[in-house]
Amino acid sequence: MRFRTPLLLAGLLAGLTLSLSLHAQERIRWKLAMTWGPNAAPLSTTVEKMADLVADMSEGNFIIRVDPASRHKSPFGIFDFVKMGQYEMGHTASYYYIGKDMAFQPFTTMPFGMTVPEQYGWFYHGGGLELMAEVYEPEGLLAFPGGNTGNQMGGWFREEIESLEDLQGLRMRVPGFAGRVLSGLGVNVTNIPPGELYTALNTGTIDAAEWVGPDMDFRMGFPEIADYYYTGWHEPASEVQFLVNAEAFAELPREYQAILQTAIRLAAFDMYVRAYHRNADAWRRMAEEHPNVEVRTFPGPVLAELRAETARLVEEEKAGNPLFARIVESKEAYLEQARDWTRMSDYLYLQDNLEE
Ligand code: CA
């Protein structure tokens, strides 16, 4: 009896200590599949940063292994990987999945739509996050803003586009809603995975391709194989997404849920900043490093037709897809309130201060 009490006490204390620390020290191993290759900065580096932050904040106990497309071989299969639980997480773009439902498109961007600050305002303060949750919830997925590329360039063309006629039969890689718009103008549209784009344009499988902007486009080698670089209309604020399997998330200890959400938001913000910096730097070097490249804006009549076809397709889709209609109308309502401030702040500032 004399010896049992201290033993019992020690045992109780050990148990108490264990139960207090067990939660925070639970070892979790997750896998993430991304659409991109291993060297696709700032997309791939955003994912690595997120995984590093999660590892650091959990003191090395919550580890997320990142698989690039070269490993899982299915760049556009991220949605299904995460839905089926083969991967707990993914990093991809919502608009790659419009074949399932056009309602996935507006969480990436809309042609002639919001700029990046406007869209972030909508996501975090205008009901965007709630609508994205509503669209992904029936799929067993959580979706989070996963970084923004900034305004994208309109693409690389081997021949100059001088009229609507030049678009007829043109074979071009362009994903999402913009691809539907260009189809309406006679373009033969495909969505080739990023890793195959250079070869497709180089061998003439396609005549034109859009990817992102100067930083990522130059590293793809496009200036070597196409001379005409067009300004953007189709992806003014492309947001990529982190997808998380909802069941796997629910099973995480609460502090790991908080760690994951914090890491995602920080990494996403970091991507936007990096994308801006890297594009500005690449653009600064363009004339010297790629003297063959001629920058063009689509002619007025082409842009007018792109705008008209976008409006027509949006109305057509809204008529048959109430969910898409609600999302698009939510963005329009937010823009109605926010665009005046964009005009009054950045737009007028630049107009008044840019040298001609
Ligand atoms: Ca793009």
Tab-separated table of C-alpha atoms and ligand atoms in Angstrom:
chain	number	residue	atom	x	y	z
A	1	MET	CA	0.000	0.000	0.000
A	2	ARG	CA	2.801	2.307	0.962
A	3	PHE	CA	4.403	1.877	-2.467
A	4	ARG	CA	1.268	1.785	-4.545
A	5	THR	CA	0.106	5.339	-3.936
A	6	PRO	CA	3.170	7.079	-5.392
A	7	LEU	CA	3.107	4.670	-8.317
A	8	LEU	CA	-0.546	5.365	-8.944
A	9	LEU	CA	0.100	9.098	-8.719
A	10	ALA	CA	3.006	8.868	-11.101
A	11	GLY	CA	0.878	6.883	-13.463
A	12	LEU	CA	-1.925	9.447	-13.288
A	13	LEU	CA	0.480	12.316	-13.864
A	14	ALA	CA	2.051	10.552	-16.816
A	15	GLY	CA	-1.394	9.963	-18.250
A	16	LEU	CA	-2.359	13.578	-17.737
A	17	THR	CA	0.814	14.865	-19.382
A	18	LEU	CA	0.274	12.479	-22.287
A	19	SER	CA	-3.319	13.573	-22.823
A	20	LEU	CA	-2.342	17.255	-22.700
A	21	SER	CA	0.396	16.946	-25.274
A	22	LEU	CA	-1.003	14.155	-27.435
A	23	HIS	CA	-3.283	16.495	-29.346
A	24	ALA	CA	-0.618	18.944	-30.432
A	25	GLN	CA	1.947	16.280	-31.203
A	26	GLU	CA	-0.214	14.036	-33.320
A	27	ARG	CA	1.792	13.040	-36.361
A	28	ILE	CA	-0.086	13.587	-39.592
A	29	ARG	CA	1.156	12.746	-43.081
A	30	TRP	CA	-0.766	14.183	-46.024
A	31	LYS	CA	-0.195	14.226	-49.760
A	32	LEU	CA	-0.945	17.097	-52.135
A	33	ALA	CA	-1.230	16.822	-55.933
A	34	MET	CA	-0.688	19.960	-58.024
A	35	THR	CA	-1.511	20.705	-61.654
A	36	TRP	CA	1.937	22.205	-62.153
A	37	GLY	CA	5.417	20.851	-62.631
A	38	PRO	CA	8.094	21.037	-59.910
A	39	ASN	CA	9.695	24.239	-61.273
A	40	ALA	CA	6.586	26.290	-62.059
A	41	ALA	CA	7.270	29.285	-59.779
A	42	PRO	CA	5.343	31.106	-58.446
A	43	LEU	CA	2.653	28.366	-58.593
A	44	SER	CA	4.794	25.483	-57.344
A	45	THR	CA	6.683	27.633	-54.831
A	46	THR	CA	3.351	28.725	-53.310
A	47	VAL	CA	2.524	25.100	-52.575
A	48	GLU	CA	5.987	24.449	-51.152
A	49	LYS	CA	5.712	27.546	-48.968
A	50	MET	CA	2.327	26.404	-47.665
A	51	ALA	CA	3.704	22.936	-46.818
A	52	ASP	CA	6.801	24.453	-45.140
A	53	LEU	CA	4.642	26.768	-43.017
A	54	VAL	CA	2.450	23.862	-41.915
A	55	ALA	CA	5.528	21.807	-40.990
A	56	ASP	CA	7.094	24.724	-39.064
A	57	MET	CA	3.939	25.707	-37.197
A	58	SER	CA	3.267	22.097	-36.170
A	59	GLU	CA	6.911	21.636	-35.099
A	60	GLY	CA	7.433	19.030	-37.787
A	61	ASN	CA	4.429	16.919	-36.888
A	62	PHE	CA	2.065	17.769	-39.759
A	63	ILE	CA	3.889	16.997	-42.994
A	64	ILE	CA	2.401	17.516	-46.461
A	65	ARG	CA	4.188	15.781	-49.335
A	66	VAL	CA	3.869	17.718	-52.604
A	67	ASP	CA	3.520	15.735	-55.839
A	68	PRO	CA	4.026	17.670	-59.101
A	69	ALA	CA	2.288	16.661	-62.327
A	70	SER	CA	5.430	14.788	-63.411
A	71	ARG	CA	4.784	12.374	-60.539
A	72	HIS	CA	1.012	11.776	-60.610
A	73	LYS	CA	0.674	12.245	-64.418
A	74	SER	CA	-2.769	13.821	-64.260
A	75	PRO	CA	-2.552	17.650	-64.253
A	76	PHE	CA	-6.309	18.098	-64.674
A	77	GLY	CA	-7.205	15.188	-62.382
A	78	ILE	CA	-6.570	17.112	-59.150
A	79	PHE	CA	-10.274	17.673	-58.422
A	80	ASP	CA	-11.039	13.918	-58.597
A	81	PHE	CA	-7.873	12.907	-56.718
A	82	VAL	CA	-8.935	15.030	-53.746
A	83	LYS	CA	-12.617	14.186	-54.010
A	84	MET	CA	-11.864	10.436	-53.963
A	85	GLY	CA	-9.327	10.841	-51.154
A	86	GLN	CA	-6.297	9.599	-53.120
A	87	TYR	CA	-4.785	12.925	-52.105
A	88	GLU	CA	-5.927	14.922	-49.077
A	89	MET	CA	-5.117	18.184	-50.890
A	90	GLY	CA	-4.660	19.670	-54.337
A	91	HIS	CA	-3.477	22.895	-55.950
A	92	THR	CA	-5.138	23.689	-59.263
A	93	ALA	CA	-7.399	26.212	-60.985
A	94	SER	CA	-11.156	26.040	-60.531
A	95	TYR	CA	-11.825	26.794	-64.220
A	96	TYR	CA	-10.139	23.566	-65.354
A	97	TYR	CA	-13.333	21.833	-64.160
A	98	ILE	CA	-16.014	23.686	-66.128
A	99	GLY	CA	-16.716	20.379	-67.913
A	100	LYS	CA	-18.362	19.346	-64.606
A	101	ASP	CA	-20.181	22.651	-64.073
A	102	MET	CA	-19.651	26.173	-65.420
A	103	ALA	CA	-20.215	27.364	-61.826
A	104	PHE	CA	-16.535	26.546	-61.144
A	105	GLN	CA	-15.349	29.251	-63.585
A	106	PRO	CA	-15.986	32.543	-61.721
A	107	PHE	CA	-13.729	31.526	-58.789
A	108	THR	CA	-10.753	31.708	-61.156
A	109	THR	CA	-11.638	34.804	-63.187
A	110	MET	CA	-14.107	36.029	-65.809
A	111	PRO	CA	-13.199	37.592	-69.167
A	112	PHE	CA	-13.534	41.396	-68.913
A	113	GLY	CA	-14.205	40.897	-65.184
A	114	MET	CA	-12.719	42.025	-61.880
A	115	THR	CA	-9.121	43.075	-61.265
A	116	VAL	CA	-7.226	41.249	-58.509
A	117	PRO	CA	-7.952	43.650	-55.604
A	118	GLU	CA	-11.621	43.795	-56.618
A	119	GLN	CA	-11.849	40.014	-56.713
A	120	TYR	CA	-10.110	39.592	-53.344
A	121	GLY	CA	-12.566	42.124	-51.923
A	122	TRP	CA	-15.398	39.987	-53.285
A	123	PHE	CA	-13.942	36.716	-51.997
A	124	TYR	CA	-13.321	37.900	-48.442
A	125	HIS	CA	-15.976	40.582	-47.954
A	126	GLY	CA	-18.541	40.218	-50.725
A	127	GLY	CA	-19.786	36.652	-50.308
A	128	GLY	CA	-17.322	34.970	-52.708
A	129	LEU	CA	-15.927	32.502	-50.170
A	130	GLU	CA	-19.426	31.431	-49.155
A	131	LEU	CA	-20.442	30.849	-52.780
A	132	MET	CA	-17.251	28.881	-53.479
A	133	ALA	CA	-17.961	26.716	-50.407
A	134	GLU	CA	-21.494	26.131	-51.670
A	135	VAL	CA	-20.242	24.946	-55.074
A	136	TYR	CA	-17.555	22.626	-53.712
A	137	GLU	CA	-19.452	21.270	-50.686
A	138	PRO	CA	-21.588	18.694	-52.599
A	139	GLU	CA	-18.320	17.301	-54.019
A	140	GLY	CA	-16.957	16.660	-50.519
A	141	LEU	CA	-14.353	19.373	-51.046
A	142	LEU	CA	-13.249	22.538	-49.323
A	143	ALA	CA	-11.837	25.214	-51.618
A	144	PHE	CA	-9.600	28.127	-50.617
A	145	PRO	CA	-8.137	30.991	-52.667
A	146	GLY	CA	-4.673	29.656	-53.488
A	147	GLY	CA	-2.796	32.572	-55.028
A	148	ASN	CA	-3.232	34.991	-57.907
A	149	THR	CA	-1.236	35.350	-61.110
A	150	GLY	CA	-2.283	38.958	-61.628
A	151	ASN	CA	-3.656	40.153	-64.954
A	152	GLN	CA	-2.655	37.639	-67.623
A	153	MET	CA	-1.369	38.320	-71.131
A	154	GLY	CA	-3.593	37.408	-74.088
A	155	GLY	CA	-1.169	34.882	-75.511
A	156	TRP	CA	1.487	34.081	-78.084
A	157	PHE	CA	0.635	34.099	-81.763
A	158	ARG	CA	2.857	33.024	-84.632
A	159	GLU	CA	0.954	35.331	-87.003
A	160	GLU	CA	-0.379	38.791	-86.303
A	161	ILE	CA	-4.126	39.095	-85.647
A	162	GLU	CA	-5.345	42.043	-87.684
A	163	SER	CA	-9.017	41.221	-88.066
A	164	LEU	CA	-11.759	38.807	-86.998
A	165	GLU	CA	-10.986	36.885	-90.189
A	166	ASP	CA	-7.539	35.978	-88.842
A	167	LEU	CA	-9.173	34.077	-85.965
A	168	GLN	CA	-11.091	31.698	-88.248
A	169	GLY	CA	-9.751	28.168	-87.854
A	170	LEU	CA	-6.823	29.330	-85.700
A	171	ARG	CA	-5.787	26.502	-83.363
A	172	MET	CA	-5.214	27.925	-79.893
A	173	ARG	CA	-4.680	26.647	-76.376
A	174	VAL	CA	-6.891	28.612	-74.006
A	175	PRO	CA	-8.811	27.074	-71.074
A	176	GLY	CA	-12.050	27.993	-69.355
A	177	PHE	CA	-14.784	30.399	-70.331
A	178	ALA	CA	-12.431	32.394	-72.572
A	179	GLY	CA	-11.999	29.260	-74.675
A	180	ARG	CA	-15.771	29.151	-75.233
A	181	VAL	CA	-15.717	32.815	-76.215
A	182	LEU	CA	-12.937	32.297	-78.757
A	183	SER	CA	-14.747	29.209	-80.106
A	184	GLY	CA	-17.698	31.492	-80.769
A	185	LEU	CA	-15.400	33.662	-82.908
A	186	GLY	CA	-14.250	30.683	-84.986
A	187	VAL	CA	-11.108	29.651	-83.095
A	188	ASN	CA	-10.355	25.935	-82.785
A	189	VAL	CA	-9.781	25.785	-79.008
A	190	THR	CA	-7.922	23.164	-76.955
A	191	ASN	CA	-6.676	23.028	-73.367
A	192	ILE	CA	-3.251	21.405	-73.437
A	193	PRO	CA	-1.580	20.709	-70.059
A	194	PRO	CA	1.171	23.222	-69.188
A	195	GLY	CA	3.930	20.616	-69.541
A	196	GLU	CA	3.081	19.951	-73.196
A	197	LEU	CA	2.490	23.525	-74.336
A	198	TYR	CA	5.931	24.384	-75.693
A	199	THR	CA	6.098	21.298	-77.901
A	200	ALA	CA	2.548	21.813	-79.163
A	201	LEU	CA	3.303	25.378	-80.266
A	202	ASN	CA	6.778	24.525	-81.558
A	203	THR	CA	5.615	21.621	-83.730
A	204	GLY	CA	2.604	23.523	-85.048
A	205	THR	CA	-0.006	21.334	-83.360
A	206	ILE	CA	-1.391	24.714	-82.308
A	207	ASP	CA	-0.912	28.206	-83.833
A	208	ALA	CA	-1.272	30.173	-80.616
A	209	ALA	CA	-1.222	29.658	-76.863
A	210	GLU	CA	-1.929	31.626	-73.758
A	211	TRP	CA	-0.294	30.642	-70.487
A	212	VAL	CA	0.162	33.325	-67.826
A	213	GLY	CA	2.405	36.389	-68.139
A	214	PRO	CA	5.962	37.390	-69.004
A	215	ASP	CA	7.687	35.620	-66.097
A	216	MET	CA	6.149	32.184	-66.584
A	217	ASP	CA	5.777	32.560	-70.361
A	218	PHE	CA	9.455	33.418	-70.943
A	219	ARG	CA	10.567	30.429	-68.877
A	220	MET	CA	8.308	28.240	-71.035
A	221	GLY	CA	10.369	29.370	-74.028
A	222	PHE	CA	7.509	30.956	-75.980
A	223	PRO	CA	9.564	33.942	-77.230
A	224	GLU	CA	11.715	31.457	-79.168
A	225	ILE	CA	8.768	30.138	-81.171
A	226	ALA	CA	6.235	32.975	-81.500
A	227	ASP	CA	6.798	36.671	-82.213
A	228	TYR	CA	3.481	38.300	-81.332
A	229	TYR	CA	2.567	38.765	-77.683
A	230	TYR	CA	-0.957	40.091	-77.090
A	231	THR	CA	-2.266	41.982	-74.086
A	232	GLY	CA	-4.988	40.395	-71.987
A	233	TRP	CA	-8.770	40.503	-71.872
A	234	HIS	CA	-9.613	36.973	-70.782
A	235	GLU	CA	-8.028	36.426	-67.346
A	236	PRO	CA	-7.735	39.743	-65.498
A	237	ALA	CA	-7.392	38.139	-62.051
A	238	SER	CA	-6.753	34.394	-62.211
A	239	GLU	CA	-6.990	32.891	-58.753
A	240	VAL	CA	-5.806	29.313	-58.292
A	241	GLN	CA	-7.256	27.121	-55.551
A	242	PHE	CA	-6.177	24.853	-52.745
A	243	LEU	CA	-8.670	21.971	-52.578
A	244	VAL	CA	-8.971	19.925	-49.392
A	245	ASN	CA	-10.870	16.680	-48.875
A	246	ALA	CA	-13.608	17.703	-46.421
A	247	GLU	CA	-13.549	14.433	-44.442
A	248	ALA	CA	-9.786	14.511	-44.045
A	249	PHE	CA	-10.025	18.135	-42.872
A	250	ALA	CA	-12.743	17.271	-40.333
A	251	GLU	CA	-10.506	14.550	-38.861
A	252	LEU	CA	-7.620	16.960	-38.257
A	253	PRO	CA	-7.029	18.224	-34.695
A	254	ARG	CA	-8.431	21.750	-34.402
A	255	GLU	CA	-5.030	23.398	-34.116
A	256	TYR	CA	-3.886	21.691	-37.302
A	257	GLN	CA	-7.010	22.953	-39.068
A	258	ALA	CA	-6.099	26.463	-37.946
A	259	ILE	CA	-2.464	25.965	-38.974
A	260	LEU	CA	-3.484	24.713	-42.415
A	261	GLN	CA	-5.908	27.588	-43.056
A	262	THR	CA	-3.362	30.157	-41.901
A	263	ALA	CA	-0.624	28.660	-44.075
A	264	ILE	CA	-2.943	28.583	-47.102
A	265	ARG	CA	-3.915	32.226	-46.763
A	266	LEU	CA	-0.369	33.412	-46.199
A	267	ALA	CA	1.001	31.367	-49.116
A	268	ALA	CA	-1.764	32.628	-51.415
A	269	PHE	CA	-1.019	36.262	-50.578
A	270	ASP	CA	2.670	35.570	-51.053
A	271	MET	CA	2.008	34.217	-54.537
A	272	TYR	CA	0.227	37.391	-55.637
A	273	VAL	CA	3.144	39.504	-54.426
A	274	ARG	CA	5.728	37.247	-56.054
A	275	ALA	CA	3.806	37.030	-59.316
A	276	TYR	CA	3.699	40.823	-59.552
A	277	HIS	CA	7.394	41.187	-58.789
A	278	ARG	CA	8.503	38.430	-61.152
A	279	ASN	CA	6.358	39.732	-64.022
A	280	ALA	CA	7.609	43.294	-63.581
A	281	ASP	CA	11.180	42.018	-63.594
A	282	ALA	CA	10.666	39.835	-66.670
A	283	TRP	CA	8.946	42.675	-68.537
A	284	ARG	CA	11.833	45.025	-67.761
A	285	ARG	CA	14.244	42.562	-69.387
A	286	MET	CA	12.084	41.697	-72.389
A	287	ALA	CA	13.351	44.139	-75.024
A	288	GLU	CA	16.961	43.138	-74.434
A	289	GLU	CA	16.497	39.396	-74.054
A	290	HIS	CA	13.744	38.847	-76.618
A	291	PRO	CA	14.128	41.572	-79.268
A	292	ASN	CA	11.976	39.584	-81.711
A	293	VAL	CA	8.866	39.908	-79.542
A	294	GLU	CA	6.303	42.465	-80.659
A	295	VAL	CA	3.627	43.436	-78.175
A	296	ARG	CA	0.158	43.915	-79.612
A	297	THR	CA	-3.338	44.706	-78.412
A	298	PHE	CA	-6.193	43.052	-80.268
A	299	PRO	CA	-7.758	45.461	-82.781
A	300	GLY	CA	-10.873	47.336	-81.630
A	301	PRO	CA	-13.350	45.287	-83.691
A	302	VAL	CA	-11.862	42.014	-82.352
A	303	LEU	CA	-12.074	43.229	-78.744
A	304	ALA	CA	-15.643	44.460	-79.318
A	305	GLU	CA	-16.640	41.048	-80.646
A	306	LEU	CA	-14.884	39.263	-77.763
A	307	ARG	CA	-16.818	41.467	-75.341
A	308	ALA	CA	-20.133	40.882	-77.099
A	309	GLU	CA	-19.610	37.114	-77.292
A	310	THR	CA	-18.665	37.012	-73.591
A	311	ALA	CA	-21.878	38.846	-72.665
A	312	ARG	CA	-23.953	36.571	-74.908
A	313	LEU	CA	-22.443	33.370	-73.468
A	314	VAL	CA	-22.809	34.596	-69.885
A	315	GLU	CA	-26.528	35.259	-70.470
A	316	GLU	CA	-26.978	31.892	-72.188
A	317	GLU	CA	-25.247	30.034	-69.332
A	318	LYS	CA	-27.171	31.997	-66.678
A	319	ALA	CA	-30.481	31.004	-68.269
A	320	GLY	CA	-29.745	27.294	-67.794
A	321	ASN	CA	-27.572	27.343	-64.675
A	322	PRO	CA	-29.063	29.151	-61.644
A	323	LEU	CA	-25.960	28.569	-59.528
A	324	PHE	CA	-23.667	30.132	-62.151
A	325	ALA	CA	-26.190	32.979	-62.436
A	326	ARG	CA	-26.069	33.670	-58.691
A	327	ILE	CA	-22.250	33.708	-58.624
A	328	VAL	CA	-21.918	35.969	-61.656
A	329	GLU	CA	-24.602	38.312	-60.308
A	330	SER	CA	-22.867	38.404	-56.930
A	331	LYS	CA	-19.629	39.469	-58.651
A	332	GLU	CA	-21.489	42.061	-60.719
A	333	ALA	CA	-23.191	43.488	-57.631
A	334	TYR	CA	-19.870	43.766	-55.795
A	335	LEU	CA	-18.199	45.384	-58.791
A	336	GLU	CA	-21.045	47.876	-59.020
A	337	GLN	CA	-20.028	49.152	-55.578
A	338	ALA	CA	-16.274	48.724	-55.860
A	339	ARG	CA	-15.333	49.812	-59.410
A	340	ASP	CA	-15.858	53.497	-58.687
A	341	TRP	CA	-13.135	53.318	-56.075
A	342	THR	CA	-10.793	51.513	-58.493
A	343	ARG	CA	-11.446	54.272	-61.004
A	344	MET	CA	-10.953	57.023	-58.456
A	345	SER	CA	-7.792	55.551	-56.950
A	346	ASP	CA	-5.435	53.503	-59.149
A	347	TYR	CA	-6.967	54.307	-62.531
A	348	LEU	CA	-6.997	58.112	-62.200
A	349	TYR	CA	-3.686	58.102	-60.393
A	350	LEU	CA	-2.026	56.254	-63.296
A	351	GLN	CA	-3.834	58.292	-65.919
A	352	ASP	CA	-2.686	61.543	-64.308
A	353	ASN	CA	0.874	60.438	-63.689
A	354	LEU	CA	2.005	58.118	-66.483
A	355	GLU	CA	4.195	59.814	-69.027
A	356	GLU	CA	2.889	59.590	-72.549
B	1	CA	CA	-3.921	31.476	-68.547
